[in-house]
Structure formats: C-alpha cells, structure tokens
Short mmCIF file of C-alpha atoms in Angstrom, two decimals:
data_model
loop_
_atom_site.label_atom_id
_atom_site.label_comp_id
_atom_site.label_asym_id
_atom_site.label_seq_id
_atom_site.Cartn_x
_atom_site.Cartn_y
_atom_site.Cartn_z
CA MET A 122 -16.88 0.15 3.58
CA GLU A 123 -17.68 -1.89 6.23
CA PHE A 124 -15.94 -4.92 7.37
CA ASN A 125 -17.45 -6.88 10.14
CA TYR A 126 -14.26 -10.06 11.34
CA ASN A 127 -14.84 -12.44 14.36
CA TYR A 128 -12.56 -14.53 16.53
CA LYS A 129 -12.59 -17.29 18.65
CA ARG A 130 -9.08 -15.49 20.54
CA ASN A 131 -5.86 -13.59 19.58
CA SER A 132 -3.23 -15.31 18.15
CA ARG A 133 -0.37 -15.86 19.85
CA VAL A 134 2.81 -17.88 20.42
CA SER A 135 3.41 -20.72 23.12
CA GLY A 136 6.11 -22.74 24.25
CA GLN A 137 9.17 -23.28 26.07
CA GLY A 138 13.03 -24.59 26.07
CA ASN A 139 13.16 -26.10 22.55
CA GLN A 140 9.31 -25.66 21.42
CA ALA A 141 7.22 -23.00 19.94
CA GLN A 142 3.55 -22.69 18.88
CA MET A 143 2.37 -19.66 16.63
CA SER A 144 -0.74 -20.03 16.61
CA PHE A 145 -2.78 -18.03 14.98
CA SER A 146 -6.69 -17.10 15.03
CA PRO A 147 -8.74 -17.23 11.57
CA ASP A 148 -11.80 -15.38 10.92
CA LEU A 149 -14.93 -17.18 12.24
CA THR A 150 -17.71 -15.82 9.67
CA ARG A 151 -15.70 -17.58 6.57
CA GLU A 152 -15.52 -21.21 5.32
CA PRO A 153 -12.87 -23.55 7.34
CA THR A 154 -9.55 -22.94 6.76
CA TYR A 155 -7.41 -24.39 8.95
CA PHE A 156 -3.54 -25.67 8.65
CA ARG A 157 -1.04 -27.25 10.75
CA GLY A 158 3.02 -27.83 9.93
CA HIS A 159 6.00 -27.52 11.87
CA LEU A 160 8.55 -25.65 10.40
CA ARG A 161 11.71 -25.77 8.89
CA GLN A 162 13.19 -23.06 7.30
CA ASN A 163 12.78 -20.39 11.19
CA ILE A 164 15.71 -18.55 10.14
CA ALA A 165 14.06 -17.72 6.58
CA PHE A 166 10.41 -17.96 7.64
CA ARG A 167 10.75 -14.97 10.34
CA GLU A 168 13.06 -12.56 8.64
CA ALA A 169 9.98 -12.89 5.77
CA ILE A 170 7.19 -12.62 8.36
CA SER A 171 8.75 -9.62 9.86
CA ALA A 172 8.89 -7.59 6.58
CA LEU A 173 5.51 -8.36 5.72
CA HIS A 174 5.10 -7.12 9.30
CA ASP A 175 6.58 -4.07 7.84
CA VAL A 176 4.19 -3.59 5.18
CA VAL A 177 1.18 -3.94 8.38
CA VAL A 178 2.85 -0.78 9.30
CA SER A 179 4.24 0.82 6.99
CA ASP A 180 2.63 4.40 6.81
CA LEU A 181 5.45 6.99 4.61
CA ARG A 182 2.75 9.89 3.96
CA PHE A 183 3.58 13.46 3.88
CA GLN A 184 3.06 13.63 8.60
CA PRO A 185 2.82 17.57 8.68
CA GLN A 186 3.33 20.16 11.77
CA ASP A 187 0.40 20.30 14.46
CA LYS A 188 0.61 24.30 14.66
CA THR A 189 -2.86 24.63 16.56
CA ALA A 190 -1.60 25.30 20.25
CA TYR A 191 2.03 28.06 18.41
CA LYS A 192 -1.50 29.47 16.84
CA ALA A 193 -3.77 29.52 19.43
CA TRP A 194 -0.84 31.53 21.42
CA ALA A 195 0.21 33.37 18.51
CA ALA A 196 -3.09 35.35 18.44
CA GLN A 197 -3.33 35.86 22.57
CA ARG A 198 0.16 37.10 21.87
CA ASP A 199 -1.36 39.11 19.00
CA GLU A 200 -3.93 40.32 21.13
CA ILE A 201 -2.37 41.19 24.55
CA ASP A 202 0.13 43.61 21.58
CA TRP A 203 -3.34 45.64 19.85
CA GLN A 204 -4.63 46.10 23.06
CA LEU A 205 -0.94 47.76 24.67
CA VAL A 206 -0.75 49.86 21.87
CA ALA A 207 -4.52 51.17 21.85
CA ALA A 208 -3.58 52.12 25.82
CA GLN A 209 -3.73 56.01 24.26
CA ARG A 210 -1.90 56.13 28.40
CA GLN A 211 1.30 55.85 30.06
CA GLU A 212 -0.83 54.72 32.65
CA VAL A 213 -2.75 51.90 31.40
CA THR A 214 0.41 50.54 29.57
CA HIS A 215 2.17 50.13 33.48
CA LYS A 216 -0.89 48.38 34.66
CA LEU A 217 -1.19 46.47 31.90
CA GLN A 218 2.43 45.67 32.14
CA ALA A 219 1.81 44.36 36.11
CA LEU A 220 -0.93 42.31 35.56
CA GLN A 221 0.33 40.67 32.57
CA SER A 222 3.74 40.44 34.75
CA GLU A 223 1.15 39.01 37.78
CA LEU A 224 -0.94 36.28 34.94
CA THR A 225 2.33 34.45 33.91
CA ASP A 226 3.39 34.16 37.12
CA LEU A 227 -0.10 33.09 37.46
CA HIS A 228 0.31 31.27 34.97
CA HIS A 229 3.93 29.22 35.92
CA ARG A 230 2.51 28.12 39.23
CA SER A 231 -0.25 26.30 37.88
CA SER A 232 1.93 24.96 35.66
CA SER A 233 4.27 23.75 38.14
CA ARG A 234 0.85 22.40 40.14
CA LEU A 235 -0.65 20.74 37.25
CA ALA A 236 2.71 19.02 36.17
CA PRO A 237 1.51 15.79 37.87
CA PHE A 238 -1.44 15.35 35.91
CA TYR A 239 -0.69 15.56 32.89
CA ARG A 240 2.40 14.21 33.68
CA ALA A 241 -0.49 11.02 35.06
CA ARG A 242 -2.34 11.96 31.59
CA GLN A 243 0.48 10.84 28.91
CA GLN A 244 1.89 7.77 31.29
CA TYR A 245 -2.65 6.47 30.63
CA PHE A 246 -2.11 7.69 26.44
CA ASP A 247 0.53 6.24 26.67
CA TYR A 248 -0.58 3.12 27.87
CA LEU A 249 -4.11 2.53 26.19
CA TYR A 250 -1.70 3.38 22.40
CA ARG A 251 -0.14 -0.10 23.75
CA ARG A 252 -2.49 -2.16 24.47
CA ASP A 253 -4.60 -0.88 21.90
CA TYR A 254 -1.71 -0.62 19.31
CA ASP A 255 -3.76 -3.08 16.76
CA ALA A 256 -5.80 -0.62 15.77
CA TRP A 257 -3.76 1.17 13.77
CA PHE A 258 -3.88 -1.71 12.53
CA VAL A 259 -6.29 -0.89 9.49
CA LEU A 260 -6.68 -4.67 8.15
CA ASP A 261 -5.88 -7.51 9.68
CA PRO A 262 -3.63 -9.78 7.25
CA VAL A 263 -5.36 -12.14 4.24
CA ILE A 264 -4.21 -15.77 4.78
CA THR A 265 -5.14 -18.67 1.89
CA VAL A 266 -3.81 -22.99 2.39
CA HIS A 267 -3.67 -23.64 -1.50
CA PRO A 268 -2.62 -28.09 -2.50
CA ASP A 269 1.22 -26.86 -2.44
CA GLU A 270 1.35 -23.66 -0.18
CA VAL A 271 0.96 -21.47 1.56
CA PHE A 272 0.51 -16.86 1.62
CA PHE A 273 0.13 -14.51 3.53
CA GLU A 274 -1.23 -11.61 1.56
CA CYS A 275 -1.53 -7.47 3.03
CA PHE A 276 -1.35 -4.00 2.39
CA SER A 277 0.59 -0.55 3.89
CA GLN A 278 -1.80 2.25 6.08
CA ASP A 279 -0.40 4.96 3.39
CA GLU A 280 -2.69 3.09 0.48
CA SER A 281 0.81 2.59 -1.70
CA SER A 282 2.65 -0.38 -0.52
CA TYR A 283 0.86 -4.84 -1.39
CA GLY A 284 3.15 -7.49 0.21
CA ARG A 285 2.71 -11.36 0.07
CA LEU A 286 4.61 -13.96 1.51
CA GLY A 287 4.03 -17.56 -0.05
CA ALA A 288 5.29 -20.07 2.25
CA SER A 289 5.52 -23.92 0.45
CA TYR A 290 4.84 -27.16 2.33
CA ASN A 291 8.33 -28.18 1.45
CA VAL A 292 9.18 -25.21 4.08
CA PHE A 293 8.35 -27.73 6.54
CA ASP A 294 8.89 -31.10 8.61
CA GLN A 295 5.18 -31.86 8.27
CA VAL A 296 1.68 -31.64 7.14
CA ASN A 297 -0.66 -32.85 9.78
CA GLU A 298 -4.12 -31.32 8.28
CA PHE A 299 -4.94 -28.48 6.23
CA ALA A 300 -8.48 -27.29 5.03
CA CYS A 301 -8.45 -24.75 1.37
CA GLY A 302 -9.45 -21.48 1.16
CA THR A 303 -8.89 -18.11 2.49
CA THR A 304 -9.26 -16.35 5.88
CA ASN A 305 -8.94 -13.57 7.27
CA VAL A 306 -6.03 -13.87 10.60
CA ASP A 307 -5.85 -12.08 13.56
CA TYR A 308 -2.50 -10.36 13.38
CA SER A 309 -1.79 -8.40 16.47
CA ALA A 310 1.51 -6.64 17.95
CA ALA A 311 2.49 -8.46 20.46
CA LEU A 312 2.52 -11.54 17.48
CA TYR A 313 5.05 -9.97 16.03
CA ASP A 314 7.45 -9.30 18.97
CA GLU A 315 6.86 -13.08 19.12
CA PHE A 316 8.28 -13.82 16.10
CA GLN A 317 10.79 -11.89 16.81
CA LYS A 318 12.36 -14.96 19.44
CA ILE A 319 12.30 -17.43 16.55
CA ARG A 320 15.48 -20.13 16.47
CA SER A 321 16.42 -22.28 14.28
CA TYR A 322 17.28 -24.36 16.92
CA ARG A 323 13.63 -24.05 18.51
CA GLN A 324 10.93 -26.79 17.04
CA THR A 325 8.16 -24.08 15.67
CA LEU A 326 4.75 -25.08 15.24
CA LEU A 327 2.57 -23.02 12.43
CA GLU A 328 -1.17 -23.27 13.30
CA VAL A 329 -4.02 -21.46 11.75
CA ASP A 330 -6.01 -23.24 14.76
CA PRO A 331 -9.26 -25.21 13.43
CA SER A 332 -10.18 -25.57 16.61
CA GLY A 333 -12.01 -21.68 16.14
CA PHE A 334 -14.92 -23.37 13.37
CA GLU A 335 -16.01 -26.50 15.81
CA VAL A 336 -18.25 -24.10 18.43
CA GLU A 337 -21.63 -23.86 18.28
CA THR A 338 -23.41 -20.45 17.53
CA THR A 339 -24.36 -20.58 20.54
CA GLY A 340 -20.62 -19.41 22.37
CA MET A 341 -20.66 -16.72 20.13
CA ALA A 342 -20.90 -14.27 22.62
CA ALA A 343 -17.03 -15.32 23.66
CA TYR A 344 -15.61 -14.46 20.39
CA LYS A 345 -14.13 -11.04 19.37
CA GLU A 346 -15.25 -9.24 16.96
CA VAL A 347 -13.81 -6.60 14.74
CA LYS A 348 -15.55 -4.20 12.77
CA ILE A 349 -13.42 -2.06 10.62
CA ASP A 350 -14.64 0.98 8.23
CA LEU A 351 -12.27 0.84 5.38
CA PRO A 352 -11.79 3.77 3.18
CA ASP A 353 -12.94 3.03 -0.50
CA THR A 354 -9.21 4.69 -1.37
CA TRP A 355 -7.91 1.80 0.45
CA VAL A 356 -9.97 -1.36 -0.41
CA ARG A 357 -9.61 -0.10 -3.64
CA GLY A 358 -5.50 0.33 -4.61
CA PHE A 359 -6.19 -3.23 -2.91
CA LEU A 360 -7.39 -4.28 -5.94
CA GLN A 361 -4.90 -2.15 -8.20
CA VAL A 362 -2.03 -3.56 -7.48
CA SER A 363 -3.75 -7.22 -7.26
CA SER A 364 -4.56 -5.98 -11.15
CA ALA A 365 -1.19 -4.64 -12.46
CA MET A 366 0.27 -8.35 -11.36
CA ALA A 367 -1.52 -10.04 -14.30
CA LEU A 368 0.03 -7.51 -17.21
CA PRO A 369 2.64 -7.51 -18.81
CA ALA A 370 5.73 -6.25 -17.70
CA ILE A 371 9.07 -5.38 -17.89
CA GLN A 372 11.73 -8.12 -16.04
CA PHE A 373 14.90 -8.93 -14.70
CA ASP A 374 16.42 -10.20 -11.24
CA LEU A 375 19.42 -8.40 -9.35
CA HIS A 376 21.43 -10.37 -7.03
CA PRO A 377 21.02 -9.47 -2.90
CA MET A 378 24.11 -7.81 -3.04
CA ASP A 379 22.53 -5.48 -5.70
CA ILE A 380 19.59 -4.55 -3.84
CA TYR A 381 22.26 -4.02 -0.73
CA ASN A 382 23.80 -0.32 -2.52
CA LEU A 383 20.22 0.55 -3.36
CA CYS A 384 19.53 0.35 0.00
CA PHE A 385 22.50 2.34 1.58
CA ALA A 386 22.62 4.41 -1.50
CA LEU A 387 18.87 5.55 0.26
CA ARG A 388 20.09 6.00 4.55
CA ARG A 389 23.63 8.19 3.26
CA ARG A 390 21.51 10.68 1.64
CA ARG A 391 18.63 12.10 2.20
CA GLU A 392 16.31 14.75 -0.77
CA LYS A 393 15.10 18.05 -0.32
CA HIS A 394 14.33 18.80 -3.93
CA GLY A 395 12.42 17.17 -6.96
CA PRO A 396 13.21 14.87 -9.07
CA ARG A 397 13.10 12.07 -6.56
CA SER A 398 12.75 8.76 -8.75
CA LEU A 399 15.25 5.30 -8.79
CA ARG A 400 15.86 5.59 -12.73
CA TYR A 401 16.51 1.66 -14.33
CA HIS A 402 18.39 1.95 -17.96
CA LEU A 403 18.38 -1.32 -19.32
CA THR A 404 20.44 -2.06 -22.17
CA PRO A 405 20.77 -6.43 -22.97
CA GLY A 406 23.87 -7.79 -22.53
CA GLU A 407 25.44 -5.03 -20.34
CA PRO A 408 24.88 -4.87 -16.33
CA ILE A 409 22.35 -2.92 -15.47
CA ARG A 410 22.19 0.53 -13.84
CA MET A 411 20.78 2.64 -11.26
CA VAL A 412 20.14 5.97 -11.23
CA LEU A 413 19.00 8.37 -8.17
CA GLU A 414 17.89 12.01 -8.10
CA PRO A 415 18.11 14.51 -8.30
CA TRP A 416 22.81 13.16 -7.50
CA ASP A 417 23.27 11.52 -10.70
CA GLN A 418 24.30 9.24 -8.59
CA GLU A 419 24.92 5.69 -10.63
CA ILE A 420 24.66 2.38 -9.23
CA VAL A 421 25.53 0.11 -11.65
CA CYS A 422 24.73 -4.21 -10.77
CA ALA A 423 27.65 -5.62 -12.27
CA ARG A 424 26.32 -8.96 -11.35
CA SER A 425 23.28 -8.20 -12.34
CA ILE A 426 22.88 -8.49 -16.66
CA TYR A 427 19.86 -7.34 -18.49
CA GLN A 428 18.82 -10.13 -20.71
CA GLY A 429 15.87 -8.61 -22.40
CA SER A 430 15.38 -8.18 -26.52
CA LYS A 431 15.83 -4.31 -26.88
CA PRO A 432 16.86 -0.94 -24.07
CA GLU A 433 14.70 0.06 -21.75
CA MET A 434 14.21 3.64 -19.53
CA VAL A 435 12.03 3.03 -16.53
CA ARG A 436 11.61 5.54 -13.60
CA VAL A 437 9.52 4.60 -10.34
CA TRP A 438 8.72 6.32 -7.11
CA GLY A 439 8.58 5.77 -4.06
CA ARG A 440 11.72 3.99 -3.67
CA ARG A 441 12.26 4.70 0.00
CA ARG A 442 9.74 2.01 -0.04
CA LEU A 443 11.67 -0.58 -1.45
CA LEU A 444 13.81 -0.45 2.26
CA THR A 445 11.39 -3.05 3.24
CA LEU A 446 13.41 -6.06 1.50
CA GLU A 447 16.54 -5.36 3.98
CA ARG A 448 15.10 -7.66 5.84
CA LEU A 449 15.44 -10.99 3.56
CA ILE A 450 18.56 -9.46 1.98
CA PRO A 451 20.12 -11.34 4.41
CA VAL A 452 18.02 -15.63 3.43
CA ALA A 453 16.87 -13.98 -0.38
CA ARG A 454 18.77 -16.30 -3.58
CA LYS A 455 17.84 -13.67 -6.18
CA PHE A 456 15.21 -10.42 -6.19
CA THR A 457 13.64 -10.41 -9.77
CA VAL A 458 12.15 -7.40 -11.13
CA HIS A 459 8.62 -6.37 -12.63
CA LEU A 460 8.07 -3.19 -14.07
CA LEU A 461 5.14 -1.83 -16.10
CA GLY A 462 6.96 1.65 -16.82
CA THR A 463 6.93 5.19 -15.59
CA GLY A 464 4.95 5.66 -12.97
CA LEU A 465 3.02 1.86 -12.89
CA PRO A 466 3.59 0.32 -10.30
CA SER A 467 6.62 -1.78 -10.12
CA PHE A 468 7.27 -5.62 -7.92
CA TYR A 469 9.88 -6.96 -6.32
CA VAL A 470 9.85 -10.67 -5.74
CA ALA A 471 12.68 -12.07 -3.89
CA ASP A 472 13.42 -16.73 -3.57
CA LEU A 473 13.62 -17.77 -0.90
CA ASN A 474 14.56 -21.33 -1.56
CA ASP A 475 10.53 -22.53 -0.68
CA MET A 476 9.74 -19.16 -0.20
CA SER A 477 8.44 -16.07 -2.48
CA PHE A 478 7.95 -12.17 -0.27
CA THR A 479 6.52 -10.15 -3.45
CA LEU A 480 6.72 -6.09 -2.30
CA GLY A 481 3.93 -4.28 -5.15
CA LEU A 482 4.42 -0.46 -4.78
CA SER A 483 2.02 1.66 -6.13
CA GLY A 484 3.49 5.01 -8.63
CA TRP A 485 3.59 6.63 -6.47
CA THR A 486 3.75 6.92 -2.72
CA ALA A 487 0.77 9.05 -2.83
CA ASN A 488 -1.69 8.15 -4.98
CA ASP A 489 -3.11 11.08 -5.04
CA TRP A 490 -5.67 13.79 -7.69
CA SER A 491 -1.82 14.89 -9.02
CA ARG A 492 -0.38 11.39 -9.83
CA ALA A 493 -1.20 10.07 -12.67
CA GLY A 494 -4.07 8.39 -13.17
CA ASN A 495 -3.92 4.43 -12.56
CA PHE A 496 -7.17 3.72 -11.68
CA ASP A 497 -7.61 2.43 -15.30
CA LEU A 498 -6.18 -0.12 -14.89
CA MET A 499 -8.67 -1.53 -12.85
CA ALA A 500 -10.65 -0.85 -16.33
CA PRO A 501 -11.76 -4.34 -18.39
CA ARG A 502 -9.09 -5.32 -20.59
CA ALA A 503 -11.61 -9.16 -22.07
CA GLN A 504 -14.72 -8.54 -23.07
CA VAL A 505 -16.64 -12.48 -21.50
CA ASP A 506 -19.72 -13.10 -20.93
CA ASP A 507 -20.76 -14.07 -18.00
CA TRP A 508 -21.49 -17.74 -18.25
CA THR A 509 -18.45 -18.53 -19.23
CA LYS A 510 -16.60 -15.89 -16.72
CA ARG A 511 -18.56 -18.46 -13.69
CA GLN A 512 -17.29 -20.81 -15.70
CA VAL A 513 -13.48 -19.98 -15.80
CA PHE A 514 -13.42 -18.98 -12.25
CA GLU A 515 -15.63 -22.41 -11.07
CA ALA A 516 -12.37 -24.06 -13.43
CA LEU A 517 -10.17 -22.52 -11.46
CA LYS A 518 -12.06 -23.71 -8.04
CA GLN A 519 -11.71 -27.04 -8.56
CA ASN A 520 -8.07 -27.19 -8.37
CA TRP A 521 -7.76 -23.07 -6.50
CA VAL A 522 -3.83 -22.32 -8.44
CA GLU A 523 -3.21 -23.22 -12.20
CA ALA A 524 -1.60 -21.41 -15.76
CA PRO A 525 -4.01 -19.76 -17.64
CA ALA A 526 -2.38 -22.42 -20.84
CA THR A 527 -3.13 -25.12 -18.85
CA LEU A 528 -6.69 -24.20 -17.75
CA ALA A 529 -7.68 -22.76 -21.45
CA LYS A 530 -6.64 -26.62 -22.67
CA ARG A 531 -9.46 -27.97 -19.95
CA LEU A 532 -11.85 -26.13 -20.62
CA GLY A 533 -11.27 -26.26 -24.39
CA LEU A 534 -11.63 -22.04 -23.83
CA ASP A 535 -8.39 -19.86 -26.05
CA GLN A 536 -6.79 -18.18 -23.45
CA SER A 537 -7.01 -14.82 -24.65
CA ILE A 538 -10.81 -15.79 -23.53
CA VAL A 539 -9.27 -17.26 -20.31
CA LEU A 540 -7.87 -14.78 -19.17
CA GLY A 541 -10.26 -12.18 -19.28
CA ALA A 542 -12.35 -14.04 -16.98
CA LEU A 543 -9.08 -13.89 -14.28
CA SER A 544 -8.66 -10.51 -14.98
CA ALA A 545 -12.23 -9.62 -14.39
CA TYR A 546 -12.14 -11.66 -11.54
CA THR A 547 -8.67 -10.25 -9.93
CA GLN A 548 -10.10 -6.82 -9.98
CA ALA A 549 -13.00 -8.23 -7.85
CA GLY A 550 -10.42 -9.80 -5.47
CA ARG A 551 -11.61 -13.23 -6.39
CA ALA A 552 -8.66 -14.62 -7.74
CA ILE A 553 -4.28 -13.18 -7.53
CA TYR A 554 -2.21 -14.25 -10.13
CA ASP A 555 1.43 -15.54 -8.67
CA LEU A 556 4.19 -13.57 -10.31
CA ASN A 557 6.26 -16.49 -8.50
CA GLN A 558 4.83 -18.96 -9.83
CA GLN A 559 3.21 -17.10 -13.16
CA VAL A 560 0.35 -19.40 -11.20
CA TYR A 561 -3.67 -18.14 -11.08
CA ARG A 562 -4.79 -18.54 -7.82
CA VAL A 563 -8.03 -18.59 -5.85
CA ARG A 564 -8.30 -15.99 -3.26
CA GLU A 565 -11.42 -13.96 -1.71
CA LEU A 566 -10.66 -10.87 -0.73
CA ALA A 567 -13.61 -10.55 1.82
CA ARG A 568 -16.34 -12.90 2.11
CA ASP A 569 -19.30 -10.62 0.56
CA PRO A 570 -18.42 -9.40 -2.79
CA LEU A 571 -17.67 -6.23 -3.30
CA PRO A 572 -19.32 -3.05 -4.74
CA MET A 573 -17.40 -2.97 -8.03
CA ASP A 574 -18.69 -0.01 -9.13
CA LYS A 575 -17.66 1.81 -6.09
CA LEU A 576 -14.23 0.76 -5.81
CA ARG A 577 -13.00 1.11 -9.52
CA PHE A 578 -13.30 5.25 -9.72
CA SER A 579 -12.78 7.54 -6.62
CA ASN A 580 -15.24 10.23 -8.34
CA GLU A 581 -17.51 11.42 -11.15
CA ARG A 582 -15.01 13.49 -12.38
CA GLU A 583 -12.25 10.10 -13.41
CA ALA A 584 -15.33 7.45 -14.25
CA GLN A 585 -16.44 10.52 -16.72
CA ALA A 586 -12.55 11.02 -17.48
CA THR A 587 -12.15 7.73 -19.31
CA ARG A 588 -15.76 8.14 -20.67
CA PHE A 589 -14.19 10.53 -23.13
CA LEU A 590 -11.51 8.32 -24.19
CA ASP A 591 -13.49 5.36 -24.73
CA GLN A 592 -15.65 7.95 -27.03
CA ASN A 593 -11.78 9.09 -28.63
CA ALA A 594 -13.24 12.96 -27.47
CA VAL A 595 -9.61 13.21 -26.49
CA ARG A 596 -6.65 15.61 -28.32
CA VAL A 597 -3.07 16.84 -27.39
CA SER A 598 -2.66 19.29 -29.44
CA GLN A 599 0.63 20.51 -28.37
CA SER A 600 3.32 19.26 -26.77
CA SER A 601 6.64 20.53 -24.83
CA VAL A 602 8.78 20.54 -22.50
CA ASP A 603 10.22 23.86 -20.69
CA GLY A 604 13.82 24.36 -19.94
CA LYS A 605 13.09 23.22 -16.30
CA GLY A 606 12.10 19.85 -17.29
CA THR A 607 7.83 20.57 -17.46
CA LEU A 608 5.92 19.24 -19.63
CA LEU A 609 2.78 21.44 -20.76
CA LEU A 610 0.25 19.59 -22.67
CA GLN A 611 -2.21 21.39 -24.41
CA GLY A 612 -5.31 19.81 -25.96
CA THR A 613 -9.52 20.30 -26.45
CA VAL A 614 -11.97 17.55 -25.67
CA GLN A 615 -14.87 17.14 -27.03
CA HIS A 616 -19.14 16.98 -25.09
CA ARG A 617 -22.07 16.87 -27.12
CA ASP A 618 -21.65 20.24 -28.97
CA LYS A 619 -19.17 21.87 -26.30
CA THR A 620 -15.47 21.88 -27.05
CA PHE A 621 -13.85 22.13 -23.94
CA GLN A 622 -9.55 23.23 -24.15
CA PRO A 623 -7.66 22.39 -20.98
CA ILE A 624 -4.35 22.59 -20.47
CA VAL A 625 -1.82 21.07 -18.43
CA ALA A 626 1.73 21.20 -16.26
CA ILE A 627 2.95 18.38 -15.02
CA ASP A 628 6.65 18.84 -13.40
CA ARG A 629 9.86 15.78 -13.66
CA ASP A 630 7.99 13.74 -10.62
CA GLU A 631 5.38 13.65 -13.03
CA ARG A 632 3.03 15.65 -10.40
CA MET A 633 0.59 17.63 -12.21
CA VAL A 634 1.68 21.30 -10.75
CA HIS A 635 -0.88 23.24 -12.90
CA GLY A 636 -3.61 22.48 -14.33
CA GLU A 637 -7.02 24.87 -16.58
CA CYS A 638 -9.20 24.53 -18.22
CA THR A 639 -12.52 26.27 -19.91
CA CYS A 640 -15.58 23.56 -18.07
CA ASN A 641 -17.98 25.68 -15.23
CA TRP A 642 -16.19 23.35 -12.72
CA HIS A 643 -12.79 24.30 -12.56
CA GLN A 644 -13.88 28.11 -13.02
CA GLN A 645 -15.97 27.31 -9.43
CA ASN A 646 -13.28 25.18 -7.99
CA LYS A 647 -10.47 25.53 -9.89
CA LEU A 648 -7.43 22.84 -8.88
CA PHE A 649 -8.27 23.36 -4.86
CA LYS A 650 -10.86 19.85 -5.33
CA GLY A 651 -8.70 18.93 -7.91
CA PRO A 652 -8.60 18.67 -11.92
CA CYS A 653 -11.88 18.46 -13.52
CA GLU A 654 -12.12 15.61 -15.94
CA HIS A 655 -11.15 17.39 -18.14
CA ILE A 656 -7.42 17.69 -17.26
CA LEU A 657 -7.33 14.02 -16.62
CA ALA A 658 -8.73 12.80 -19.76
CA LEU A 659 -5.88 14.76 -21.24
CA ARG A 660 -3.84 14.05 -19.36
CA MET A 661 -4.51 9.33 -19.38
CA GLN A 662 -4.85 10.53 -23.35
CA HIS A 663 -1.40 11.27 -22.97
CA ASN A 664 -0.22 8.47 -20.83
CA ARG A 665 -1.98 5.63 -23.18
CA ALA A 666 -0.35 7.53 -26.99
CA THR A 667 3.06 7.63 -24.88
CA SER A 668 3.11 4.24 -23.06
#
C-alpha cells in the first residue's frame, strides 16, 4: 500500500541562547493543519516526545545471524577436502597442498592490498546510513490539532507498538493560531537529537508550519516528496490497536515506582526459555501483584491497590516493550493500565499532568500465524446503516471531540447505535478513541480512504475461518493440558457436506506448536505456509468460549 507525502522542507529546530523554535513540516497534500504555541512544560514534553521516538524506531523482532559468508566458506572447504580425499596418489596430494598454500598466501596478500578499499567502502556505507537514516522509519508520525489539544501518533517498525502523545493547551504559555485537522509531519532523526537540547531555561516555540500552505501549485517542484510503500500488515496492525482501544477492558492504576521496579527486573535478567509472559494478579482491595515468568519473580505494588469488583488474572506477552516507559517515570504522576484479556492488546496511559502518553501493545511482539488470531478485533460489532454512520461522523466532525453519551443525546439516537457507528469509523482509520479522556476524536489516518476489504484479513484463510464461526460450524470436542502445560484442542469444522477434524497444540506462551487437519490444503502444505482455515477456526472458537 503506497502512501505519498509532500513536504515543503525538512522539520527543523533553530535558535540560540535562551530561545529555540521547533518547526514541523506538514504534508501539503492534506487539508491545511497548523499550530503555533510556546512551550511551558519543557522537560515533560522533551521526555514524552523522546519516548514517542523510541516507539517509532523500535524493532524487537528476532534478527537471525547472517551465515551466508560462513556457508560459502564451508562449501569451499568441503570441496577442497573432497578433492584431497579423491586424490589417490601421494604425489597429487602434495601438489594440492602446495597449491593450496600458495593460494592462501595470495588471498592474504590480496586482502592486505584491498584493506584500504574495504575500509573506505564501509565508511561510505556508514555515511549513507547516517544521511538517509530517516528512510529506516516506516511511516512519519501523524499529528492532529484539536480545539483542546495537539496529539502525535506513531507505530513501530515491528508492527507491535503504538504511541500517542497528547498535549493540552495548558502545556503552552500562549497559542497564537491553529487550524484543526490531521496531517503527517516530517520527523527526522536529526530532529530527535535537537529535542534532547530542550531546557527549562530556554523558551521553546512549537510550530506546525502554516506557511507551507500559502505556496502556489507551481512551486511544487521545490517540495520534498516522499513515497512509502507500506506492507498491508503494518496498516492493519495500526488499525487493530486503534480498534482495541474502544473495547471494554480491566483498568487499574500503577504508581511510577511500580513501573520502575518492573523495568528494573526486566533489565536485570534475560529469559532463555518460555514461558515469557507477565502475569497480573488482581484481588479487590489488595495490592496489585506482577509475576515475571519463567522465574516466577513476584513484584508487589504496595502503592497500587486494585479497586475492581472481582479477582482477575491476566497474562500479557512482549513485556520488554514496556521499557519504553522508563523515560516517563520521573515526570509521570501515575500509569493507568488497560488489559483486554490474556493474549490480547494492552494499553498503558502515563498521566503527565497536562499531557498524556499512551503506549499500546499488541498481543505479542511478533503477531505471526502461530499466535492467536486477533484479526477479529476489526470485525463489525454493531449493525448500523450507512446513512446513520455518516450522520454520526458528521456530527462528531462539528466539535472534533465528544463523548459517546453526549453525542447520542445531541443526535437523539441510542448510545449503542452511536458506539457502533464510531467503532466502524475507528476501524477505518478515520476516528480514534482517547483512553485518557474517554472520548472519541476525529483523526484521518490517511488522505484517501483505506481499502478495508484488504486490511481486515491478511489472507483468505483468515476470512474463511471467521465465516465458519459466524455460521456456527465449529465444535471443540476435546480440550486438555499435558504435563508440560501444552493445551491440546480437537474439534470439527462443518463445511457444506464435508466435516474436517483439526487438531491444535498451544504451548504456555500461547504459541501454536503443532497442528493437523484432514483438509487437502493442510495435507499439501502442512504448516509451512501457516495453518489452514479449519485450524484457525478451532483456535478462535476456543478463545471465544474461554474469554
């Protein structure tokens, strides 16, 4: 999926002495959106925008070692050894050894002579990396200007972490001018370095440059054009996290020192085997307890009492992504945690007085086929006709931000209908649910409508698995746990006049470690191309039955 951006110039920071000006360059192809204001809470903003940068560049996917050179060397050695073995005469063996010694000497001499060239080439590549470092960022952050706040949004390179920084107008001494809307801003690596220079004794002006919209079309040649071809999984993951924010969740507050203790424990130890989850034990009226597996290390949050009405135990994975919150600990008053359930997305909202930072985490760092199918988060949750949905969205655009109850009262509609309409626009990337203030906001993720038919499912097998569940064609006949904690599922899937019998094994890290099915697709491909639709449907049915 290709995104086209058009910037007048690079974002920049200028100034000297006790003044600094941060100017973000907006996308000129979108509706005019601009903002100007002098920062009042400099340090808190610096730490929050730096944490947002950490989300942008984070990539915790497993990076296997490149063994190409070793395999080429091993193949060469094997070939030489076979030649030596094949040599039947001692004379030939001695000749080969002499030639090999001479060849080795030539290689050493060649490497010695080419060493300056290799160093120069590496320096050139390092220069290109530094110069074009911005190209390593998948998508420039999205900035939205609303009547009550300005907020930035971004998504990580590994498609697992979402960051949102919201700054109310109380963060600024004065707001000179602004125009509400959403735009992509040029967020360069050099700009991050300049953020680190923000100080409390320096007056800092934050600006989304409005002058770029005053240039005539004939000047387009002078603009900075950026075309990014994004994988559908990246956009799909962004929409999944946005949709998950509007779902009911278990909510509680953590003291900043509790987050510090968690990050400290994660940095001290490195797991070598599973399970690698973080367990939250929530008992009404008692301190919240966090348990790190596989060591069963318990962290008691004595300052944080669970206020819920019933006991809960929730497991989440990809816990090292929480280290992003470290920079916020000194400036945060509290962290509000929203847990959707075991293996589902989770959200951590840092209260920074007049600012809020939301870190959204998908179920796992790597949401591949072996994990639970969270793609049904983008499924419609209420049937609302298109005319009513447009009516609700146009009403929301009038105020840009509004609570569902207030919007329903203003339109004279049932609140469930309003929520269904807003949920559809959230899934389409045109609205967002603000966890901090519990309101919906207008936010157009892209200039053009997103192709939702391509984004809801990553392949046809996922779509077919969902259809099986909608048709009530899936049955779980057996569910058991072996001595190693592996969950074994067996069941049937009815499709037309055929009955398929899938089998799934899920380990303690919620990974699909084994799967079988009687369908032809699985018999031909096994699990090399991922599970078939019947295996997916069996696991989804079990998840829905136990959630």
